[in-house]
Amino acid sequence: MHKLRGIWIRLLGSLRRRNSEQDLSDELETHLALDTEAGVRAGLTPEEARRQALLRLGGAEQVRQALRERRTFPWLESLAQDARYGLRTLGRSPGFTITAVLTLALGIGDCTAIFSLVNAVLLRSLPYGDPRGLVYLFTPNPNIPIPKEVIAPSYADFYDLKQQSRSYSDMTAFDQAVFRMASAQGATGPVEKVNAAKVDEGFFATLRCAPEFGRAIGADDNQPGHDKVAVIGHALWQSRFGGSLDVLERQLVLDGVSYRIIGVMPPEFVFPASSDLPYGNSAVKSTEIWVPLALTAKQKAEREPTSNNVIARLRDGVSVAQAQTEMSAIMQRLDTLHSAEMRDWGAYVKSFMDNAVGPVRGLMGMLLGAVGLVLLIACGNAANLLLARAAGRVRELGMRVALGAGRGRIVRQLMTESLLIGAAAGAIGVALAWLFLRLLPRLDPGNIPWLNEASLDWRVLLFALGVSLQTSLLTGILPSLAVSRMSLTGFLANGGAASFGGRQSRIQSALVVAESALVVVLLACAGLLIRSYINVEHVDTGFSQSTVTLKIEMDPRYERPHPGRDVVFKGLIDRIKALPAVNAVGAVNDLPLNNSESVGFIWVDGYANRKDQMAEGRSVTPGYFEAMRIPLIAGRTFTDADTSRKASWTTIVNERFAKVYFAGRNPIGGRVSTDEQHAEWSTIVGVVADVRHSSLEAEPEPQMYNPNYDFNSASVAVRTSLPAAAIAAEIRTALAPADPNLMISGVHTMGDLASEASARRRFQTSLLTVFAAIALLLALVGLYGLMAYSVGRRTREVGIRMALGAQRTDVVLMVMRNAAWLLGLGLTAGLGCAWLAMRAMQSFVFGVGAHDPATIVSVCALLAVCGSVAALIPARRAASIDPMQALRMD
Amino acid sequence: MDDKADVWQGTLALMVLRTLETIGPQHGYGLARRIEQTSGDKLQLNYGTLYPALLKLEQEGFIGSKWGMSENNRRAKFYELTKAGKKRLQKATAEWEQTTAILARFLAPAEEA
């Protein structure tokens, strides 16, 4: 404590030096005077008394020096001196300084920008207490070949798990819902869609989040009959109620039912948001309303899984593995309670964080790796620049050594300069990262959790500081070592023209070789991604990109039997069809690439059926295939007659379905059943082309389409020559007479959906390409710099050669040969590393071999061409050397 | 230095603190004189011994200083004990007494165990 205080005062002392020097002189003067007076009182003459006092007290100057060193930090002062000197020398060669600073700033900026993403996605805390304790519970079933994270425990299993588990402190079951919210103007205004969750009493406690005011949903609210209460989100409170405090006790009409508002959640709480649930409703970007789940006794006893989710919080000290073991044991007991037809329910405990960020960890790792390489290249460049400069300063530094400066002092001087460069680069780098974050919203693929929350918080700034320091040390260490090895006798013997000898130029060459090797790695990885992206863009999606789609929600009041929801919906479609701008119109329950998929077991007549064969199923209206331009391969498309309730069931399958189940047979007229008893059969009337439904990159699965007009909500696809917004406006006008409250949303083209589906790939490809380009630029600058430097140093040698008859082309070739050697070595080493790196990239590529020869060849060619250009400029300069001038030098 | 003893490292700080406690605020010359007298003129303090010790104590917050007038009307810097200094003195005194007691046992004429 007192030590610290001492240091602080000494720091202050450094600033207030002049004042305290004067103080000390006065104090010593007084001391001497008092001592002399005492001598005089003892009977000595004043002169004699003063002489004796001076003898006794010792030298005032020594004590001044001692105190000065005690009072301040001498090293701090010499540091300041170094810094001042460094700034002056850096200022004298602005070209060098700017190049070095910008080079490092690019490296540091990249690193800081990517780290800010990693910080937002992987490191920053979430508003859910400690998210590491949160786990999802699932009950996968080996008989249902779908991902393990789809089926959560049924309500009956949930209550048994809750009772029998010891691993969790809290556990909650909840379900997502989309409500039609009546407008604030009452029944006349347009209905709004609002994302909601139905939650049990454990929900808010499990997520460790309380309302900012009002109360959360409790056990009483979950009693059927008392459940018409709602907790609303901060955003809805602001937009709907203007943030008014009397919101509590006000009412909200959801799906025609009135709910009393009991609480408002804080702004950061929007759980479940899009990335929170493994197979949640991906259209839900954030949840705005929470209402009680309010299960009836019958629902609570239901063993069949529904669409609900289960999330739990592990007790302190319980691991995911322990919870998994316990849940497996419990589920084994509960399995016997399930109906005999569908058993083997398993258990799967998945950590919340793994679920949320697991899929993007690889991407973040790849980006960090890439910027790490860029930074290394930048460091190599800066080190080379410093080395070249140190060589140019041999005379100055040698003179300082000759005058008695210690090696340590010289090294410290050079390190101070590289620290100054690093500090400036760090500041610019942070500014670059800030620019990057401003651009981020345009790059955001929308499916990386919390990416849009990236910012320059203290952690990022600390990181930038750390990187800048590291960089300064890395770049400063080589020149310092080179200088400290400089031989003073050599310097003096050569009349001040000494150099560091061959060692330094070997170091410089090695740095350039290493840089080119790293660039090869980056270019190869970027090449793979670019090739993959081109492949994805050329995937045959099966549908037309220009088709406009919009979503229509059918009001629950149409669920009354007369005239029937299908009749109402067909009326709407007919109105759209009647529009002159519409060439074709059809509807589907789930559009391709909207992340919703319904899969079901199928049974094919005349096929060696297995128990677990599944197909994707979609309901479509006649006209859907025409509107989407999905090519018909065989048979016919649906007609209105197929949708009649009296008609025999018909279905249309895709090519893949026909290939798998009707190999060597004619699928038209074949029969497929989707019910367990195989009682109802649908006849295949047509085969259409494969459509990329779940993702652009996954091969299409067997698909079935069923004719239907009866939708709860449907996406309408329209073929038109009008732009999306214009046709949507026409459709709104056309449908208003039929139902003024009709909810129409989500207007976009199929191309938009496809573009959204490739957004992640675009994001990673463009980032990696930019980094590879920066790396290439830096490495070329490095190569150019080294060539220019060596040409400068060899001016005399070149002059002699030319005087002895060397042609200008010989000189150019000499320089180019040198550059080719360096590049060739770098390329060889780089290809070796790239070979390994490309294998690690396996999970990021699409439709390209991991060691794609085309990529490798292009990388080599690119490096060779760019390298030649970079070397040609110094080579030409070498060729233009005037031998007479060169020989006259020195 | 002939027969005058050198001041042991570290002990001067304790002497300064103790002296300031006994006689209250005092300037450098007064302190030096007082310490020399107390030591029975066995110690002699020159600039180089006294002032670094004073500066160190001041930096560590054990003594404070301000300018004032000496008894014979000279401008002089007066040092005084701070609260932390008083505490420090107590602790250092106890430690010193313990150290000397231990050393005394070692240096005492050997006794039969």
PDB file of N, CA and C in Angstrom, chain B residues 18-94:
ATOM      1  N   ARG B  18      10.697   7.931  15.732  1.00  0.00           N
ATOM      2  CA  ARG B  18      10.667   7.994  17.201  1.00  0.00           C
ATOM      3  C   ARG B  18      10.960   9.421  17.671  1.00  0.00           C
ATOM      4  N   THR B  19      11.942  10.044  17.037  1.00  0.00           N
ATOM      5  CA  THR B  19      12.319  11.402  17.437  1.00  0.00           C
ATOM      6  C   THR B  19      11.173  12.372  17.194  1.00  0.00           C
ATOM      7  N   LEU B  20      10.535  12.229  16.017  1.00  0.00           N
ATOM      8  CA  LEU B  20       9.414  13.112  15.709  1.00  0.00           C
ATOM      9  C   LEU B  20       8.277  12.897  16.697  1.00  0.00           C
ATOM     10  N   GLU B  21       8.129  11.659  17.153  1.00  0.00           N
ATOM     11  CA  GLU B  21       7.059  11.390  18.119  1.00  0.00           C
ATOM     12  C   GLU B  21       7.373  12.078  19.443  1.00  0.00           C
ATOM     13  N   THR B  22       8.643  12.053  19.826  1.00  0.00           N
ATOM     14  CA  THR B  22       9.029  12.628  21.119  1.00  0.00           C
ATOM     15  C   THR B  22       8.955  14.148  21.105  1.00  0.00           C
ATOM     16  N   ILE B  23       9.544  14.767  20.043  1.00  0.00           N
ATOM     17  CA  ILE B  23       9.678  16.225  20.125  1.00  0.00           C
ATOM     18  C   ILE B  23       8.715  16.977  19.225  1.00  0.00           C
ATOM     19  N   GLY B  24       7.870  16.248  18.485  1.00  0.00           N
ATOM     20  CA  GLY B  24       6.919  16.929  17.608  1.00  0.00           C
ATOM     21  C   GLY B  24       7.588  17.425  16.344  1.00  0.00           C
ATOM     22  N   PRO B  25       6.889  18.259  15.546  1.00  0.00           N
ATOM     23  CA  PRO B  25       7.407  18.730  14.260  1.00  0.00           C
ATOM     24  C   PRO B  25       8.803  19.314  14.382  1.00  0.00           C
ATOM     25  N   GLN B  26       9.653  18.959  13.460  1.00  0.00           N
ATOM     26  CA  GLN B  26      11.037  19.429  13.536  1.00  0.00           C
ATOM     27  C   GLN B  26      11.632  19.520  12.135  1.00  0.00           C
ATOM     28  N   HIS B  27      12.609  20.444  11.942  1.00  0.00           N
ATOM     29  CA  HIS B  27      13.257  20.529  10.647  1.00  0.00           C
ATOM     30  C   HIS B  27      14.466  19.613  10.600  1.00  0.00           C
ATOM     31  N   GLY B  28      15.013  19.451   9.377  1.00  0.00           N
ATOM     32  CA  GLY B  28      16.073  18.485   9.141  1.00  0.00           C
ATOM     33  C   GLY B  28      17.259  18.676  10.085  1.00  0.00           C
ATOM     34  N   TYR B  29      17.686  19.930  10.236  1.00  0.00           N
ATOM     35  CA  TYR B  29      18.840  20.185  11.091  1.00  0.00           C
ATOM     36  C   TYR B  29      18.547  19.771  12.522  1.00  0.00           C
ATOM     37  N   GLY B  30      17.354  20.180  13.000  1.00  0.00           N
ATOM     38  CA  GLY B  30      16.963  19.850  14.365  1.00  0.00           C
ATOM     39  C   GLY B  30      16.916  18.354  14.587  1.00  0.00           C
ATOM     40  N   LEU B  31      16.360  17.661  13.602  1.00  0.00           N
ATOM     41  CA  LEU B  31      16.264  16.207  13.713  1.00  0.00           C
ATOM     42  C   LEU B  31      17.644  15.590  13.814  1.00  0.00           C
ATOM     43  N   ALA B  32      18.528  16.038  12.933  1.00  0.00           N
ATOM     44  CA  ALA B  32      19.880  15.482  12.903  1.00  0.00           C
ATOM     45  C   ALA B  32      20.553  15.687  14.252  1.00  0.00           C
ATOM     46  N   ARG B  33      20.439  16.938  14.733  1.00  0.00           N
ATOM     47  CA  ARG B  33      21.063  17.244  16.027  1.00  0.00           C
ATOM     48  C   ARG B  33      20.524  16.345  17.125  1.00  0.00           C
ATOM     49  N   ARG B  34      19.180  16.259  17.163  1.00  0.00           N
ATOM     50  CA  ARG B  34      18.529  15.509  18.219  1.00  0.00           C
ATOM     51  C   ARG B  34      18.954  14.029  18.175  1.00  0.00           C
ATOM     52  N   ILE B  35      19.016  13.483  16.960  1.00  0.00           N
ATOM     53  CA  ILE B  35      19.392  12.061  16.849  1.00  0.00           C
ATOM     54  C   ILE B  35      20.842  11.883  17.288  1.00  0.00           C
ATOM     55  N   GLU B  36      21.702  12.829  16.886  1.00  0.00           N
ATOM     56  CA  GLU B  36      23.109  12.731  17.290  1.00  0.00           C
ATOM     57  C   GLU B  36      23.235  12.780  18.806  1.00  0.00           C
ATOM     58  N   GLN B  37      22.480  13.731  19.427  1.00  0.00           N
ATOM     59  CA  GLN B  37      22.533  13.859  20.885  1.00  0.00           C
ATOM     60  C   GLN B  37      22.040  12.596  21.557  1.00  0.00           C
ATOM     61  N   THR B  38      20.870  12.127  21.093  1.00  0.00           N
ATOM     62  CA  THR B  38      20.282  10.942  21.713  1.00  0.00           C
ATOM     63  C   THR B  38      21.231   9.759  21.643  1.00  0.00           C
ATOM     64  N   SER B  39      21.995   9.686  20.530  1.00  0.00           N
ATOM     65  CA  SER B  39      22.910   8.556  20.397  1.00  0.00           C
ATOM     66  C   SER B  39      24.157   8.759  21.248  1.00  0.00           C
ATOM     67  N   GLY B  40      24.172   9.843  22.029  1.00  0.00           N
ATOM     68  CA  GLY B  40      25.353  10.147  22.822  1.00  0.00           C
ATOM     69  C   GLY B  40      26.506  10.499  21.910  1.00  0.00           C
ATOM     70  N   ASP B  41      26.198  11.194  20.820  1.00  0.00           N
ATOM     71  CA  ASP B  41      27.178  11.597  19.822  1.00  0.00           C
ATOM     72  C   ASP B  41      27.939  10.427  19.221  1.00  0.00           C
ATOM     73  N   LYS B  42      27.318   9.239  19.298  1.00  0.00           N
ATOM     74  CA  LYS B  42      27.953   8.088  18.654  1.00  0.00           C
ATOM     75  C   LYS B  42      27.639   8.100  17.144  1.00  0.00           C
ATOM     76  N   LEU B  43      26.529   8.756  16.779  1.00  0.00           N
ATOM     77  CA  LEU B  43      26.139   8.819  15.378  1.00  0.00           C
ATOM     78  C   LEU B  43      26.401  10.201  14.830  1.00  0.00           C
ATOM     79  N   GLN B  44      26.709  10.232  13.533  1.00  0.00           N
ATOM     80  CA  GLN B  44      26.770  11.529  12.880  1.00  0.00           C
ATOM     81  C   GLN B  44      26.030  11.452  11.556  1.00  0.00           C
ATOM     82  N   LEU B  45      25.083  12.363  11.350  1.00  0.00           N
ATOM     83  CA  LEU B  45      24.250  12.328  10.153  1.00  0.00           C
ATOM     84  C   LEU B  45      24.684  13.407   9.186  1.00  0.00           C
ATOM     85  N   ASN B  46      25.105  13.002   7.981  1.00  0.00           N
ATOM     86  CA  ASN B  46      25.368  14.015   6.961  1.00  0.00           C
ATOM     87  C   ASN B  46      24.166  14.100   6.008  1.00  0.00           C
ATOM     88  N   TYR B  47      24.238  15.017   5.059  1.00  0.00           N
ATOM     89  CA  TYR B  47      23.151  15.195   4.079  1.00  0.00           C
ATOM     90  C   TYR B  47      22.716  13.866   3.473  1.00  0.00           C
ATOM     91  N   GLY B  48      23.731  13.162   2.976  1.00  0.00           N
ATOM     92  CA  GLY B  48      23.472  11.957   2.174  1.00  0.00           C
ATOM     93  C   GLY B  48      22.803  10.846   2.945  1.00  0.00           C
ATOM     94  N   THR B  49      22.890  10.911   4.274  1.00  0.00           N
ATOM     95  CA  THR B  49      22.227   9.889   5.067  1.00  0.00           C
ATOM     96  C   THR B  49      20.815  10.330   5.413  1.00  0.00           C
ATOM     97  N   LEU B  50      20.708  11.563   5.846  1.00  0.00           N
ATOM     98  CA  LEU B  50      19.451  12.025   6.411  1.00  0.00           C
ATOM     99  C   LEU B  50      18.365  12.242   5.353  1.00  0.00           C
ATOM    100  N   TYR B  51      18.725  13.028   4.321  1.00  0.00           N
ATOM    101  CA  TYR B  51      17.645  13.479   3.429  1.00  0.00           C
ATOM    102  C   TYR B  51      17.014  12.371   2.580  1.00  0.00           C
ATOM    103  N   PRO B  52      17.795  11.421   2.045  1.00  0.00           N
ATOM    104  CA  PRO B  52      17.109  10.314   1.354  1.00  0.00           C
ATOM    105  C   PRO B  52      16.133   9.579   2.267  1.00  0.00           C
ATOM    106  N   ALA B  53      16.529   9.415   3.556  1.00  0.00           N
ATOM    107  CA  ALA B  53      15.643   8.708   4.489  1.00  0.00           C
ATOM    108  C   ALA B  53      14.355   9.506   4.683  1.00  0.00           C
ATOM    109  N   LEU B  54      14.499  10.834   4.821  1.00  0.00           N
ATOM    110  CA  LEU B  54      13.311  11.680   5.019  1.00  0.00           C
ATOM    111  C   LEU B  54      12.390  11.604   3.795  1.00  0.00           C
ATOM    112  N   LEU B  55      13.009  11.671   2.589  1.00  0.00           N
ATOM    113  CA  LEU B  55      12.202  11.654   1.368  1.00  0.00           C
ATOM    114  C   LEU B  55      11.433  10.343   1.251  1.00  0.00           C
ATOM    115  N   LYS B  56      12.147   9.240   1.584  1.00  0.00           N
ATOM    116  CA  LYS B  56      11.499   7.925   1.475  1.00  0.00           C
ATOM    117  C   LYS B  56      10.307   7.848   2.424  1.00  0.00           C
ATOM    118  N   LEU B  57      10.512   8.302   3.675  1.00  0.00           N
ATOM    119  CA  LEU B  57       9.419   8.273   4.658  1.00  0.00           C
ATOM    120  C   LEU B  57       8.240   9.126   4.194  1.00  0.00           C
ATOM    121  N   GLU B  58       8.582  10.255   3.580  1.00  0.00           N
ATOM    122  CA  GLU B  58       7.518  11.148   3.132  1.00  0.00           C
ATOM    123  C   GLU B  58       6.741  10.519   1.974  1.00  0.00           C
ATOM    124  N   GLN B  59       7.498   9.886   1.035  1.00  0.00           N
ATOM    125  CA  GLN B  59       6.834   9.253  -0.103  1.00  0.00           C
ATOM    126  C   GLN B  59       5.931   8.124   0.337  1.00  0.00           C
ATOM    127  N   GLU B  60       6.338   7.444   1.429  1.00  0.00           N
ATOM    128  CA  GLU B  60       5.524   6.340   1.892  1.00  0.00           C
ATOM    129  C   GLU B  60       4.395   6.807   2.784  1.00  0.00           C
ATOM    130  N   GLY B  61       4.346   8.092   3.044  1.00  0.00           N
ATOM    131  CA  GLY B  61       3.217   8.645   3.788  1.00  0.00           C
ATOM    132  C   GLY B  61       3.346   8.553   5.299  1.00  0.00           C
ATOM    133  N   PHE B  62       4.542   8.255   5.807  1.00  0.00           N
ATOM    134  CA  PHE B  62       4.696   8.131   7.257  1.00  0.00           C
ATOM    135  C   PHE B  62       4.967   9.480   7.913  1.00  0.00           C
ATOM    136  N   ILE B  63       5.575  10.395   7.150  1.00  0.00           N
ATOM    137  CA  ILE B  63       5.752  11.745   7.672  1.00  0.00           C
ATOM    138  C   ILE B  63       5.247  12.745   6.645  1.00  0.00           C
ATOM    139  N   GLY B  64       4.844  13.909   7.139  1.00  0.00           N
ATOM    140  CA  GLY B  64       4.438  14.969   6.240  1.00  0.00           C
ATOM    141  C   GLY B  64       5.414  16.123   6.410  1.00  0.00           C
ATOM    142  N   SER B  65       5.358  17.098   5.489  1.00  0.00           N
ATOM    143  CA  SER B  65       6.277  18.225   5.654  1.00  0.00           C
ATOM    144  C   SER B  65       5.576  19.513   5.257  1.00  0.00           C
ATOM    145  N   LYS B  66       5.972  20.597   5.909  1.00  0.00           N
ATOM    146  CA  LYS B  66       5.540  21.909   5.414  1.00  0.00           C
ATOM    147  C   LYS B  66       6.577  22.949   5.830  1.00  0.00           C
ATOM    148  N   TRP B  67       6.581  24.027   5.082  1.00  0.00           N
ATOM    149  CA  TRP B  67       7.545  25.067   5.361  1.00  0.00           C
ATOM    150  C   TRP B  67       7.055  25.929   6.520  1.00  0.00           C
ATOM    151  N   GLY B  68       8.021  26.318   7.398  1.00  0.00           N
ATOM    152  CA  GLY B  68       7.655  27.176   8.534  1.00  0.00           C
ATOM    153  C   GLY B  68       8.884  27.975   8.951  1.00  0.00           C
ATOM    154  N   MET B  69       8.791  28.675  10.107  1.00  0.00           N
ATOM    155  CA  MET B  69       9.930  29.456  10.565  1.00  0.00           C
ATOM    156  C   MET B  69      10.606  28.733  11.724  1.00  0.00           C
ATOM    157  N   SER B  70      11.938  28.696  11.677  1.00  0.00           N
ATOM    158  CA  SER B  70      12.663  28.039  12.768  1.00  0.00           C
ATOM    159  C   SER B  70      12.732  28.984  13.967  1.00  0.00           C
ATOM    160  N   GLU B  71      13.246  28.471  15.108  1.00  0.00           N
ATOM    161  CA  GLU B  71      13.294  29.257  16.346  1.00  0.00           C
ATOM    162  C   GLU B  71      14.099  30.541  16.149  1.00  0.00           C
ATOM    163  N   ASN B  72      15.182  30.462  15.292  1.00  0.00           N
ATOM    164  CA  ASN B  72      15.903  31.704  15.042  1.00  0.00           C
ATOM    165  C   ASN B  72      15.563  32.319  13.689  1.00  0.00           C
ATOM    166  N   ASN B  73      14.217  32.250  13.373  1.00  0.00           N
ATOM    167  CA  ASN B  73      13.660  32.964  12.240  1.00  0.00           C
ATOM    168  C   ASN B  73      14.289  32.655  10.884  1.00  0.00           C
ATOM    169  N   ARG B  74      14.490  31.395  10.657  1.00  0.00           N
ATOM    170  CA  ARG B  74      14.891  30.996   9.315  1.00  0.00           C
ATOM    171  C   ARG B  74      13.779  30.170   8.710  1.00  0.00           C
ATOM    172  N   ARG B  75      13.605  30.313   7.365  1.00  0.00           N
ATOM    173  CA  ARG B  75      12.597  29.517   6.686  1.00  0.00           C
ATOM    174  C   ARG B  75      13.130  28.084   6.645  1.00  0.00           C
ATOM    175  N   ALA B  76      12.359  27.158   7.205  1.00  0.00           N
ATOM    176  CA  ALA B  76      12.829  25.773   7.240  1.00  0.00           C
ATOM    177  C   ALA B  76      11.662  24.822   6.979  1.00  0.00           C
ATOM    178  N   LYS B  77      12.008  23.647   6.467  1.00  0.00           N
ATOM    179  CA  LYS B  77      10.968  22.651   6.185  1.00  0.00           C
ATOM    180  C   LYS B  77      10.812  21.796   7.430  1.00  0.00           C
ATOM    181  N   PHE B  78       9.579  21.763   7.952  1.00  0.00           N
ATOM    182  CA  PHE B  78       9.311  21.008   9.178  1.00  0.00           C
ATOM    183  C   PHE B  78       8.657  19.680   8.836  1.00  0.00           C
ATOM    184  N   TYR B  79       9.181  18.626   9.478  1.00  0.00           N
ATOM    185  CA  TYR B  79       8.591  17.303   9.277  1.00  0.00           C
ATOM    186  C   TYR B  79       7.765  16.953  10.488  1.00  0.00           C
ATOM    187  N   GLU B  80       6.629  16.246  10.240  1.00  0.00           N
ATOM    188  CA  GLU B  80       5.868  15.755  11.378  1.00  0.00           C
ATOM    189  C   GLU B  80       5.311  14.376  11.086  1.00  0.00           C
ATOM    190  N   LEU B  81       5.004  13.668  12.175  1.00  0.00           N
ATOM    191  CA  LEU B  81       4.527  12.306  12.078  1.00  0.00           C
ATOM    192  C   LEU B  81       3.076  12.312  11.566  1.00  0.00           C
ATOM    193  N   THR B  82       2.754  11.421  10.633  1.00  0.00           N
ATOM    194  CA  THR B  82       1.351  11.280  10.229  1.00  0.00           C
ATOM    195  C   THR B  82       0.736  10.133  11.021  1.00  0.00           C
ATOM    196  N   LYS B  83      -0.556   9.942  10.831  1.00  0.00           N
ATOM    197  CA  LYS B  83      -1.248   8.855  11.517  1.00  0.00           C
ATOM    198  C   LYS B  83      -0.623   7.519  11.139  1.00  0.00           C
ATOM    199  N   ALA B  84      -0.416   7.354   9.813  1.00  0.00           N
ATOM    200  CA  ALA B  84       0.189   6.113   9.330  1.00  0.00           C
ATOM    201  C   ALA B  84       1.569   5.948   9.949  1.00  0.00           C
ATOM    202  N   GLY B  85       2.268   7.079  10.116  1.00  0.00           N
ATOM    203  CA  GLY B  85       3.599   7.045  10.700  1.00  0.00           C
ATOM    204  C   GLY B  85       3.563   6.550  12.130  1.00  0.00           C
ATOM    205  N   LYS B  86       2.557   7.005  12.888  1.00  0.00           N
ATOM    206  CA  LYS B  86       2.437   6.554  14.284  1.00  0.00           C
ATOM    207  C   LYS B  86       2.245   5.052  14.352  1.00  0.00           C
ATOM    208  N   LYS B  87       1.380   4.567  13.478  1.00  0.00           N
ATOM    209  CA  LYS B  87       1.118   3.117  13.436  1.00  0.00           C
ATOM    210  C   LYS B  87       2.395   2.374  13.083  1.00  0.00           C
ATOM    211  N   ARG B  88       3.065   2.911  12.076  1.00  0.00           N
ATOM    212  CA  ARG B  88       4.280   2.296  11.594  1.00  0.00           C
ATOM    213  C   ARG B  88       5.314   2.220  12.730  1.00  0.00           C
ATOM    214  N   LEU B  89       5.390   3.326  13.480  1.00  0.00           N
ATOM    215  CA  LEU B  89       6.354   3.392  14.572  1.00  0.00           C
ATOM    216  C   LEU B  89       6.076   2.290  15.595  1.00  0.00           C
ATOM    217  N   GLN B  90       4.800   2.149  15.956  1.00  0.00           N
ATOM    218  CA  GLN B  90       4.432   1.111  16.926  1.00  0.00           C
ATOM    219  C   GLN B  90       4.865  -0.258  16.426  1.00  0.00           C
ATOM    220  N   LYS B  91       4.542  -0.527  15.171  1.00  0.00           N
ATOM    221  CA  LYS B  91       4.824  -1.840  14.622  1.00  0.00           C
ATOM    222  C   LYS B  91       6.341  -2.074  14.565  1.00  0.00           C
ATOM    223  N   ALA B  92       7.048  -1.048  14.053  1.00  0.00           N
ATOM    224  CA  ALA B  92       8.489  -1.190  13.890  1.00  0.00           C
ATOM    225  C   ALA B  92       9.170  -1.349  15.250  1.00  0.00           C
ATOM    226  N   THR B  93       8.657  -0.617  16.244  1.00  0.00           N
ATOM    227  CA  THR B  93       9.237  -0.721  17.582  1.00  0.00           C
ATOM    228  C   THR B  93       9.103  -2.158  18.099  1.00  0.00           C
ATOM    229  N   ALA B  94       7.879  -2.676  17.963  1.00  0.00           N
ATOM    230  CA  ALA B  94       7.633  -4.035  18.440  1.00  0.00           C
ATOM    231  C   ALA B  94       8.560  -5.010  17.727  1.00  0.00           C
TER     232      ALA B  94
END
